[in-house]
Amino acid sequence: MAKKDLDVQGTKVKMLHINNTDYISITDIAKIRNPIEPKDVVKNWMRSKNTLIFLGLWEKLNNPTFKGVEFDPLMYEAGTNAFTMSPTRWVELTSATGVVTKNGANGGTYAHRDIAFEFASWVNTEFKLYLITEFQRLKEQEQQQLGWSAKRELSKINYHIHTDAVKHNLIPDELTPQQISIVYANEADVLNMALFGITAKQWREANPDLKGNIRDYATINELICLSNMENINAVLINEQIPQSERLQKLNQIAIQQMRVLQEVENRKLLK
């Protein structure tokens, strides 16, 4: 259950990732109307007949364990002066999953994004629009990070192919483990020089405050190119091409591939 925060017009709105689904704190949204007792705002919203119709329909569509039999009597009471409803009572009576209540420092009532947006519309229409915009921005950011991580992992996998070629073609049996590591690092720097124009050591010296290595700060396009270059360099090593020639070939390939990748990205932005 991962926790994230949205910043909506200066208001902090917490999010939880439950069972691979985003839940948004409607308690935080309710603070727009009543910062002292936001839970009262949530209860007032839930005692409305229209709200229960929406919640019940959402559960029927998304929750196979929803207790429809327990839900029906609530519809007769909803909207009357004596009728009250809270998130906890709603879940207990109907086994609802669209709304959850959490205790502790990050406690409050969280709702599935569909329900949270509906609640936000009831609280403040303008705030709802900003909430959706910020939520979408976060999702796009997550997708970009996911894409970067996938490319980084692909680069790591391809590097095994690269190091295998180094092992079987460039490392004599008599070398010590320390000498072998130097050979590996040297070949890694062939790729670094061809793509980034700098060795790993030079990057560390230029960025003493950053953790990781130069590849951890590469763009998605650079990681795609690096992944391709690792495979190509492995082939060139197996063909016994001298390192100086490989570096020149790889640099030319890097320039050409980065140009193509940038052109593709620019075309997508123009659409």
PDB file of C-alpha atoms in Angstrom, residues 2-242:
ATOM      1  CA  ALA A   2       2.050   2.945  -1.314  1.00  0.00           C
ATOM      2  CA  LYS A   3       1.364   6.538  -0.236  1.00  0.00           C
ATOM      3  CA  LYS A   4       1.632   9.618  -2.444  1.00  0.00           C
ATOM      4  CA  ASP A   5       0.501  13.202  -2.207  1.00  0.00           C
ATOM      5  CA  LEU A   6      -1.172  15.550  -4.655  1.00  0.00           C
ATOM      6  CA  ASP A   7      -0.746  19.320  -4.447  1.00  0.00           C
ATOM      7  CA  VAL A   8      -4.024  20.877  -5.564  1.00  0.00           C
ATOM      8  CA  GLN A   9      -4.062  24.685  -5.432  1.00  0.00           C
ATOM      9  CA  GLY A  10      -1.821  24.550  -2.384  1.00  0.00           C
ATOM     10  CA  THR A  11      -3.922  21.889  -0.662  1.00  0.00           C
ATOM     11  CA  LYS A  12      -2.221  18.604   0.187  1.00  0.00           C
ATOM     12  CA  VAL A  13      -4.372  15.656  -0.853  1.00  0.00           C
ATOM     13  CA  LYS A  14      -3.024  12.250   0.142  1.00  0.00           C
ATOM     14  CA  MET A  15      -3.252   9.184  -2.067  1.00  0.00           C
ATOM     15  CA  LEU A  16      -2.941   5.475  -1.356  1.00  0.00           C
ATOM     16  CA  HIS A  17      -2.286   2.682  -3.825  1.00  0.00           C
ATOM     17  CA  ILE A  18      -4.446  -0.225  -2.645  1.00  0.00           C
ATOM     18  CA  ASN A  19      -4.632  -3.485  -4.608  1.00  0.00           C
ATOM     19  CA  ASN A  20      -3.109  -1.768  -7.653  1.00  0.00           C
ATOM     20  CA  THR A  21      -5.761   0.961  -7.543  1.00  0.00           C
ATOM     21  CA  ASP A  22      -5.519   4.659  -6.660  1.00  0.00           C
ATOM     22  CA  TYR A  23      -7.506   5.893  -3.668  1.00  0.00           C
ATOM     23  CA  ILE A  24      -7.703   9.611  -2.891  1.00  0.00           C
ATOM     24  CA  SER A  25      -8.299  11.137   0.533  1.00  0.00           C
ATOM     25  CA  ILE A  26     -11.771  12.666   0.533  1.00  0.00           C
ATOM     26  CA  THR A  27     -11.057  13.826   4.074  1.00  0.00           C
ATOM     27  CA  ASP A  28      -8.408  16.155   2.645  1.00  0.00           C
ATOM     28  CA  ILE A  29     -10.824  17.295  -0.070  1.00  0.00           C
ATOM     29  CA  ALA A  30     -13.490  17.978   2.575  1.00  0.00           C
ATOM     30  CA  LYS A  31     -11.116  20.411   4.299  1.00  0.00           C
ATOM     31  CA  ILE A  32     -11.848  22.855   1.492  1.00  0.00           C
ATOM     32  CA  ARG A  33     -15.320  23.281   2.979  1.00  0.00           C
ATOM     33  CA  ASN A  34     -14.644  22.580   6.666  1.00  0.00           C
ATOM     34  CA  PRO A  35     -10.976  22.450   7.729  1.00  0.00           C
ATOM     35  CA  ILE A  36     -11.896  21.819  11.389  1.00  0.00           C
ATOM     36  CA  GLU A  37     -14.351  18.899  11.007  1.00  0.00           C
ATOM     37  CA  PRO A  38     -13.899  17.492   7.498  1.00  0.00           C
ATOM     38  CA  LYS A  39     -15.493  14.183   8.512  1.00  0.00           C
ATOM     39  CA  ASP A  40     -18.814  15.997   8.956  1.00  0.00           C
ATOM     40  CA  VAL A  41     -18.645  17.109   5.329  1.00  0.00           C
ATOM     41  CA  VAL A  42     -18.143  13.515   4.222  1.00  0.00           C
ATOM     42  CA  LYS A  43     -21.076  12.333   6.357  1.00  0.00           C
ATOM     43  CA  ASN A  44     -23.368  15.042   4.962  1.00  0.00           C
ATOM     44  CA  TRP A  45     -22.467  13.986   1.427  1.00  0.00           C
ATOM     45  CA  MET A  46     -23.124  10.326   2.200  1.00  0.00           C
ATOM     46  CA  ARG A  47     -26.579  10.893   3.680  1.00  0.00           C
ATOM     47  CA  SER A  48     -27.809  12.210   0.325  1.00  0.00           C
ATOM     48  CA  LYS A  49     -29.976   9.805  -1.679  1.00  0.00           C
ATOM     49  CA  ASN A  50     -28.205  10.777  -4.910  1.00  0.00           C
ATOM     50  CA  THR A  51     -24.864   9.944  -3.317  1.00  0.00           C
ATOM     51  CA  LEU A  52     -26.041   6.510  -2.189  1.00  0.00           C
ATOM     52  CA  ILE A  53     -27.422   5.790  -5.665  1.00  0.00           C
ATOM     53  CA  PHE A  54     -24.008   6.644  -7.128  1.00  0.00           C
ATOM     54  CA  LEU A  55     -22.081   4.640  -4.506  1.00  0.00           C
ATOM     55  CA  GLY A  56     -24.389   1.650  -4.837  1.00  0.00           C
ATOM     56  CA  LEU A  57     -24.118   1.607  -8.623  1.00  0.00           C
ATOM     57  CA  TRP A  58     -20.324   1.899  -8.457  1.00  0.00           C
ATOM     58  CA  GLU A  59     -20.159  -1.064  -6.087  1.00  0.00           C
ATOM     59  CA  LYS A  60     -22.475  -3.184  -8.247  1.00  0.00           C
ATOM     60  CA  LEU A  61     -20.251  -2.518 -11.241  1.00  0.00           C
ATOM     61  CA  ASN A  62     -16.915  -3.038  -9.500  1.00  0.00           C
ATOM     62  CA  ASN A  63     -17.416  -5.149  -6.378  1.00  0.00           C
ATOM     63  CA  PRO A  64     -18.677  -8.739  -6.729  1.00  0.00           C
ATOM     64  CA  THR A  65     -19.006  -9.080  -2.927  1.00  0.00           C
ATOM     65  CA  PHE A  66     -21.213  -5.994  -2.551  1.00  0.00           C
ATOM     66  CA  LYS A  67     -24.259  -6.751  -0.366  1.00  0.00           C
ATOM     67  CA  GLY A  68     -27.085  -5.467  -2.528  1.00  0.00           C
ATOM     68  CA  VAL A  69     -29.676  -6.921  -0.153  1.00  0.00           C
ATOM     69  CA  GLU A  70     -28.340  -4.729   2.662  1.00  0.00           C
ATOM     70  CA  PHE A  71     -28.191  -1.735   0.331  1.00  0.00           C
ATOM     71  CA  ASP A  72     -31.841  -1.693  -0.734  1.00  0.00           C
ATOM     72  CA  PRO A  73     -33.312  -0.769   2.699  1.00  0.00           C
ATOM     73  CA  LEU A  74     -30.926   2.182   2.904  1.00  0.00           C
ATOM     74  CA  MET A  75     -32.533   3.733  -0.159  1.00  0.00           C
ATOM     75  CA  TYR A  76     -35.854   4.026   1.674  1.00  0.00           C
ATOM     76  CA  GLU A  77     -34.225   5.952   4.513  1.00  0.00           C
ATOM     77  CA  ALA A  78     -31.754   8.058   2.510  1.00  0.00           C
ATOM     78  CA  GLY A  79     -32.529  11.766   2.427  1.00  0.00           C
ATOM     79  CA  THR A  80     -34.853  11.761   5.434  1.00  0.00           C
ATOM     80  CA  ASN A  81     -34.100  14.026   8.377  1.00  0.00           C
ATOM     81  CA  ALA A  82     -33.241  11.111  10.675  1.00  0.00           C
ATOM     82  CA  PHE A  83     -30.982   9.339   8.192  1.00  0.00           C
ATOM     83  CA  THR A  84     -27.228   9.365   8.839  1.00  0.00           C
ATOM     84  CA  MET A  85     -24.379   7.614   7.072  1.00  0.00           C
ATOM     85  CA  SER A  86     -20.643   7.409   7.618  1.00  0.00           C
ATOM     86  CA  PRO A  87     -17.885   5.701   5.623  1.00  0.00           C
ATOM     87  CA  THR A  88     -17.383   3.109   8.354  1.00  0.00           C
ATOM     88  CA  ARG A  89     -21.102   2.248   8.554  1.00  0.00           C
ATOM     89  CA  TRP A  90     -21.359   2.092   4.757  1.00  0.00           C
ATOM     90  CA  VAL A  91     -18.524  -0.443   4.542  1.00  0.00           C
ATOM     91  CA  GLU A  92     -19.808  -2.504   7.470  1.00  0.00           C
ATOM     92  CA  LEU A  93     -23.354  -2.747   6.088  1.00  0.00           C
ATOM     93  CA  THR A  94     -22.593  -3.398   2.421  1.00  0.00           C
ATOM     94  CA  SER A  95     -18.988  -4.716   2.270  1.00  0.00           C
ATOM     95  CA  ALA A  96     -18.204  -1.772   0.010  1.00  0.00           C
ATOM     96  CA  THR A  97     -14.685  -1.493  -1.414  1.00  0.00           C
ATOM     97  CA  GLY A  98     -14.878   1.926  -3.080  1.00  0.00           C
ATOM     98  CA  VAL A  99     -14.413   3.695   0.248  1.00  0.00           C
ATOM     99  CA  VAL A 100     -11.894   2.807   2.963  1.00  0.00           C
ATOM    100  CA  THR A 101     -11.075   4.338   6.336  1.00  0.00           C
ATOM    101  CA  LYS A 102      -7.540   4.447   7.704  1.00  0.00           C
ATOM    102  CA  ASN A 103      -6.322   5.281  11.199  1.00  0.00           C
ATOM    103  CA  GLY A 104      -3.046   6.825  12.280  1.00  0.00           C
ATOM    104  CA  ALA A 105      -0.981   9.786  11.132  1.00  0.00           C
ATOM    105  CA  ASN A 106      -2.104   9.453   7.518  1.00  0.00           C
ATOM    106  CA  GLY A 107      -5.597   8.376   8.492  1.00  0.00           C
ATOM    107  CA  GLY A 108      -8.908   9.521   7.126  1.00  0.00           C
ATOM    108  CA  THR A 109     -11.383   8.374   4.527  1.00  0.00           C
ATOM    109  CA  TYR A 110     -10.042   7.408   1.127  1.00  0.00           C
ATOM    110  CA  ALA A 111     -12.148   6.712  -1.938  1.00  0.00           C
ATOM    111  CA  HIS A 112     -11.533   5.160  -5.340  1.00  0.00           C
ATOM    112  CA  ARG A 113     -10.639   7.928  -7.780  1.00  0.00           C
ATOM    113  CA  ASP A 114     -14.063   7.671  -9.481  1.00  0.00           C
ATOM    114  CA  ILE A 115     -15.793   8.324  -6.170  1.00  0.00           C
ATOM    115  CA  ALA A 116     -13.254  10.929  -5.038  1.00  0.00           C
ATOM    116  CA  PHE A 117     -13.836  12.987  -8.193  1.00  0.00           C
ATOM    117  CA  GLU A 118     -17.598  12.788  -7.642  1.00  0.00           C
ATOM    118  CA  PHE A 119     -17.168  13.958  -4.054  1.00  0.00           C
ATOM    119  CA  ALA A 120     -14.850  16.782  -5.154  1.00  0.00           C
ATOM    120  CA  SER A 121     -17.512  17.955  -7.607  1.00  0.00           C
ATOM    121  CA  TRP A 122     -20.009  18.147  -4.735  1.00  0.00           C
ATOM    122  CA  VAL A 123     -17.557  20.083  -2.560  1.00  0.00           C
ATOM    123  CA  ASN A 124     -16.214  22.500  -5.157  1.00  0.00           C
ATOM    124  CA  THR A 125     -16.421  22.150  -8.934  1.00  0.00           C
ATOM    125  CA  GLU A 126     -13.348  24.271  -9.594  1.00  0.00           C
ATOM    126  CA  PHE A 127     -11.315  22.266  -7.099  1.00  0.00           C
ATOM    127  CA  LYS A 128     -12.429  19.045  -8.812  1.00  0.00           C
ATOM    128  CA  LEU A 129     -11.018  20.230 -12.140  1.00  0.00           C
ATOM    129  CA  TYR A 130      -7.680  21.100 -10.563  1.00  0.00           C
ATOM    130  CA  LEU A 131      -7.696  17.756  -8.733  1.00  0.00           C
ATOM    131  CA  ILE A 132      -8.208  15.831 -11.987  1.00  0.00           C
ATOM    132  CA  THR A 133      -5.474  17.843 -13.694  1.00  0.00           C
ATOM    133  CA  GLU A 134      -2.980  17.160 -10.909  1.00  0.00           C
ATOM    134  CA  PHE A 135      -3.948  13.480 -10.778  1.00  0.00           C
ATOM    135  CA  GLN A 136      -3.417  13.118 -14.522  1.00  0.00           C
ATOM    136  CA  ARG A 137      -0.057  14.889 -14.268  1.00  0.00           C
ATOM    137  CA  LEU A 138       1.033  12.423 -11.595  1.00  0.00           C
ATOM    138  CA  LYS A 139      -0.097   9.453 -13.710  1.00  0.00           C
ATOM    139  CA  GLU A 140       1.853  10.746 -16.712  1.00  0.00           C
ATOM    140  CA  GLN A 141       4.893  11.220 -14.513  1.00  0.00           C
ATOM    141  CA  GLU A 142       4.559   7.654 -13.233  1.00  0.00           C
ATOM    142  CA  GLN A 143       4.303   6.327 -16.793  1.00  0.00           C
ATOM    143  CA  GLN A 144       7.430   8.205 -17.784  1.00  0.00           C
ATOM    144  CA  GLN A 145       9.262   6.825 -14.772  1.00  0.00           C
ATOM    145  CA  LEU A 146       7.988   3.344 -15.561  1.00  0.00           C
ATOM    146  CA  GLY A 147       9.268   3.700 -19.108  1.00  0.00           C
ATOM    147  CA  TRP A 148      12.634   4.921 -17.866  1.00  0.00           C
ATOM    148  CA  SER A 149      12.895   2.024 -15.388  1.00  0.00           C
ATOM    149  CA  ALA A 150      12.022  -0.512 -18.092  1.00  0.00           C
ATOM    150  CA  LYS A 151      14.679   0.898 -20.403  1.00  0.00           C
ATOM    151  CA  ARG A 152      17.201   0.930 -17.540  1.00  0.00           C
ATOM    152  CA  GLU A 153      16.487  -2.732 -16.794  1.00  0.00           C
ATOM    153  CA  LEU A 154      16.754  -3.597 -20.479  1.00  0.00           C
ATOM    154  CA  SER A 155      20.093  -1.828 -20.568  1.00  0.00           C
ATOM    155  CA  LYS A 156      21.278  -3.881 -17.590  1.00  0.00           C
ATOM    156  CA  ILE A 157      20.167  -7.149 -19.218  1.00  0.00           C
ATOM    157  CA  ASN A 158      21.885  -6.284 -22.469  1.00  0.00           C
ATOM    158  CA  TYR A 159      24.998  -5.393 -20.520  1.00  0.00           C
ATOM    159  CA  HIS A 160      25.229  -9.061 -19.502  1.00  0.00           C
ATOM    160  CA  ILE A 161      25.428  -9.905 -23.205  1.00  0.00           C
ATOM    161  CA  HIS A 162      28.107  -7.273 -23.527  1.00  0.00           C
ATOM    162  CA  THR A 163      30.177  -8.525 -20.582  1.00  0.00           C
ATOM    163  CA  ASP A 164      29.868 -12.110 -21.831  1.00  0.00           C
ATOM    164  CA  ALA A 165      31.461 -11.054 -25.113  1.00  0.00           C
ATOM    165  CA  VAL A 166      34.209  -9.284 -23.169  1.00  0.00           C
ATOM    166  CA  LYS A 167      34.773 -12.365 -20.995  1.00  0.00           C
ATOM    167  CA  HIS A 168      35.145 -14.793 -23.883  1.00  0.00           C
ATOM    168  CA  ASN A 169      37.185 -12.572 -26.180  1.00  0.00           C
ATOM    169  CA  LEU A 170      39.171 -10.007 -24.217  1.00  0.00           C
ATOM    170  CA  ILE A 171      40.105 -11.632 -20.903  1.00  0.00           C
ATOM    171  CA  PRO A 172      43.019 -14.114 -20.880  1.00  0.00           C
ATOM    172  CA  ASP A 173      42.840 -16.816 -18.217  1.00  0.00           C
ATOM    173  CA  GLU A 174      45.908 -15.543 -16.366  1.00  0.00           C
ATOM    174  CA  LEU A 175      44.384 -12.202 -15.340  1.00  0.00           C
ATOM    175  CA  THR A 176      43.532 -11.634 -11.673  1.00  0.00           C
ATOM    176  CA  PRO A 177      39.969 -10.707 -10.625  1.00  0.00           C
ATOM    177  CA  GLN A 178      41.096  -7.102 -10.155  1.00  0.00           C
ATOM    178  CA  GLN A 179      42.569  -7.002 -13.644  1.00  0.00           C
ATOM    179  CA  ILE A 180      39.407  -8.542 -15.063  1.00  0.00           C
ATOM    180  CA  SER A 181      37.286  -5.836 -13.439  1.00  0.00           C
ATOM    181  CA  ILE A 182      39.517  -3.241 -15.074  1.00  0.00           C
ATOM    182  CA  VAL A 183      38.877  -4.798 -18.490  1.00  0.00           C
ATOM    183  CA  TYR A 184      35.121  -4.764 -17.878  1.00  0.00           C
ATOM    184  CA  ALA A 185      35.218  -1.139 -16.710  1.00  0.00           C
ATOM    185  CA  ASN A 186      37.351  -0.210 -19.701  1.00  0.00           C
ATOM    186  CA  GLU A 187      34.831  -1.708 -22.108  1.00  0.00           C
ATOM    187  CA  ALA A 188      31.947  -0.042 -20.261  1.00  0.00           C
ATOM    188  CA  ASP A 189      33.746   3.257 -20.806  1.00  0.00           C
ATOM    189  CA  VAL A 190      33.909   2.533 -24.522  1.00  0.00           C
ATOM    190  CA  LEU A 191      30.112   2.754 -24.485  1.00  0.00           C
ATOM    191  CA  ASN A 192      30.149   5.746 -22.145  1.00  0.00           C
ATOM    192  CA  MET A 193      32.569   7.630 -24.376  1.00  0.00           C
ATOM    193  CA  ALA A 194      30.671   6.735 -27.542  1.00  0.00           C
ATOM    194  CA  LEU A 195      27.325   7.947 -26.158  1.00  0.00           C
ATOM    195  CA  PHE A 196      28.056  10.461 -23.403  1.00  0.00           C
ATOM    196  CA  GLY A 197      31.547  11.613 -24.423  1.00  0.00           C
ATOM    197  CA  ILE A 198      32.845  11.002 -20.907  1.00  0.00           C
ATOM    198  CA  THR A 199      34.125   8.092 -18.822  1.00  0.00           C
ATOM    199  CA  ALA A 200      32.499   6.866 -15.610  1.00  0.00           C
ATOM    200  CA  LYS A 201      35.400   8.277 -13.577  1.00  0.00           C
ATOM    201  CA  GLN A 202      35.175  11.664 -15.249  1.00  0.00           C
ATOM    202  CA  TRP A 203      31.427  11.764 -14.564  1.00  0.00           C
ATOM    203  CA  ARG A 204      31.941  10.924 -10.869  1.00  0.00           C
ATOM    204  CA  GLU A 205      34.587  13.616 -10.535  1.00  0.00           C
ATOM    205  CA  ALA A 206      32.264  16.146 -12.164  1.00  0.00           C
ATOM    206  CA  ASN A 207      29.266  15.094 -10.014  1.00  0.00           C
ATOM    207  CA  PRO A 208      30.607  14.234  -6.532  1.00  0.00           C
ATOM    208  CA  ASP A 209      27.240  14.871  -4.837  1.00  0.00           C
ATOM    209  CA  LEU A 210      25.197  12.503  -7.033  1.00  0.00           C
ATOM    210  CA  LYS A 211      24.623   8.855  -6.141  1.00  0.00           C
ATOM    211  CA  GLY A 212      24.848   6.016  -8.639  1.00  0.00           C
ATOM    212  CA  ASN A 213      26.551   6.325 -11.991  1.00  0.00           C
ATOM    213  CA  ILE A 214      26.212   8.172 -15.279  1.00  0.00           C
ATOM    214  CA  ARG A 215      23.669   5.685 -16.628  1.00  0.00           C
ATOM    215  CA  ASP A 216      21.319   6.250 -13.690  1.00  0.00           C
ATOM    216  CA  TYR A 217      20.869   9.830 -14.923  1.00  0.00           C
ATOM    217  CA  ALA A 218      20.427   9.016 -18.610  1.00  0.00           C
ATOM    218  CA  THR A 219      17.291   9.961 -20.533  1.00  0.00           C
ATOM    219  CA  ILE A 220      14.946   7.328 -21.965  1.00  0.00           C
ATOM    220  CA  ASN A 221      16.331   7.964 -25.442  1.00  0.00           C
ATOM    221  CA  GLU A 222      19.885   7.559 -24.177  1.00  0.00           C
ATOM    222  CA  LEU A 223      18.973   4.277 -22.479  1.00  0.00           C
ATOM    223  CA  ILE A 224      17.390   2.980 -25.679  1.00  0.00           C
ATOM    224  CA  CYS A 225      20.528   3.905 -27.602  1.00  0.00           C
ATOM    225  CA  LEU A 226      22.779   2.431 -24.918  1.00  0.00           C
ATOM    226  CA  SER A 227      20.857  -0.845 -24.994  1.00  0.00           C
ATOM    227  CA  ASN A 228      21.327  -1.071 -28.761  1.00  0.00           C
ATOM    228  CA  MET A 229      25.008  -0.187 -28.504  1.00  0.00           C
ATOM    229  CA  GLU A 230      25.687  -2.913 -25.948  1.00  0.00           C
ATOM    230  CA  ASN A 231      24.395  -5.526 -28.368  1.00  0.00           C
ATOM    231  CA  ILE A 232      26.318  -4.030 -31.276  1.00  0.00           C
ATOM    232  CA  ASN A 233      29.546  -3.803 -29.284  1.00  0.00           C
ATOM    233  CA  ALA A 234      29.161  -7.450 -28.246  1.00  0.00           C
ATOM    234  CA  VAL A 235      28.954  -8.404 -31.928  1.00  0.00           C
ATOM    235  CA  LEU A 236      31.986  -6.252 -32.786  1.00  0.00           C
ATOM    236  CA  ILE A 237      33.990  -7.805 -29.948  1.00  0.00           C
ATOM    237  CA  ASN A 238      33.109 -11.304 -31.150  1.00  0.00           C
ATOM    238  CA  GLU A 239      34.329 -10.261 -34.596  1.00  0.00           C
ATOM    239  CA  GLN A 240      37.685  -9.242 -33.078  1.00  0.00           C
ATOM    240  CA  ILE A 241      37.335  -5.583 -34.117  1.00  0.00           C
ATOM    241  CA  PRO A 242      39.999  -3.451 -32.312  1.00  0.00           C
TER     242      PRO A 242
END
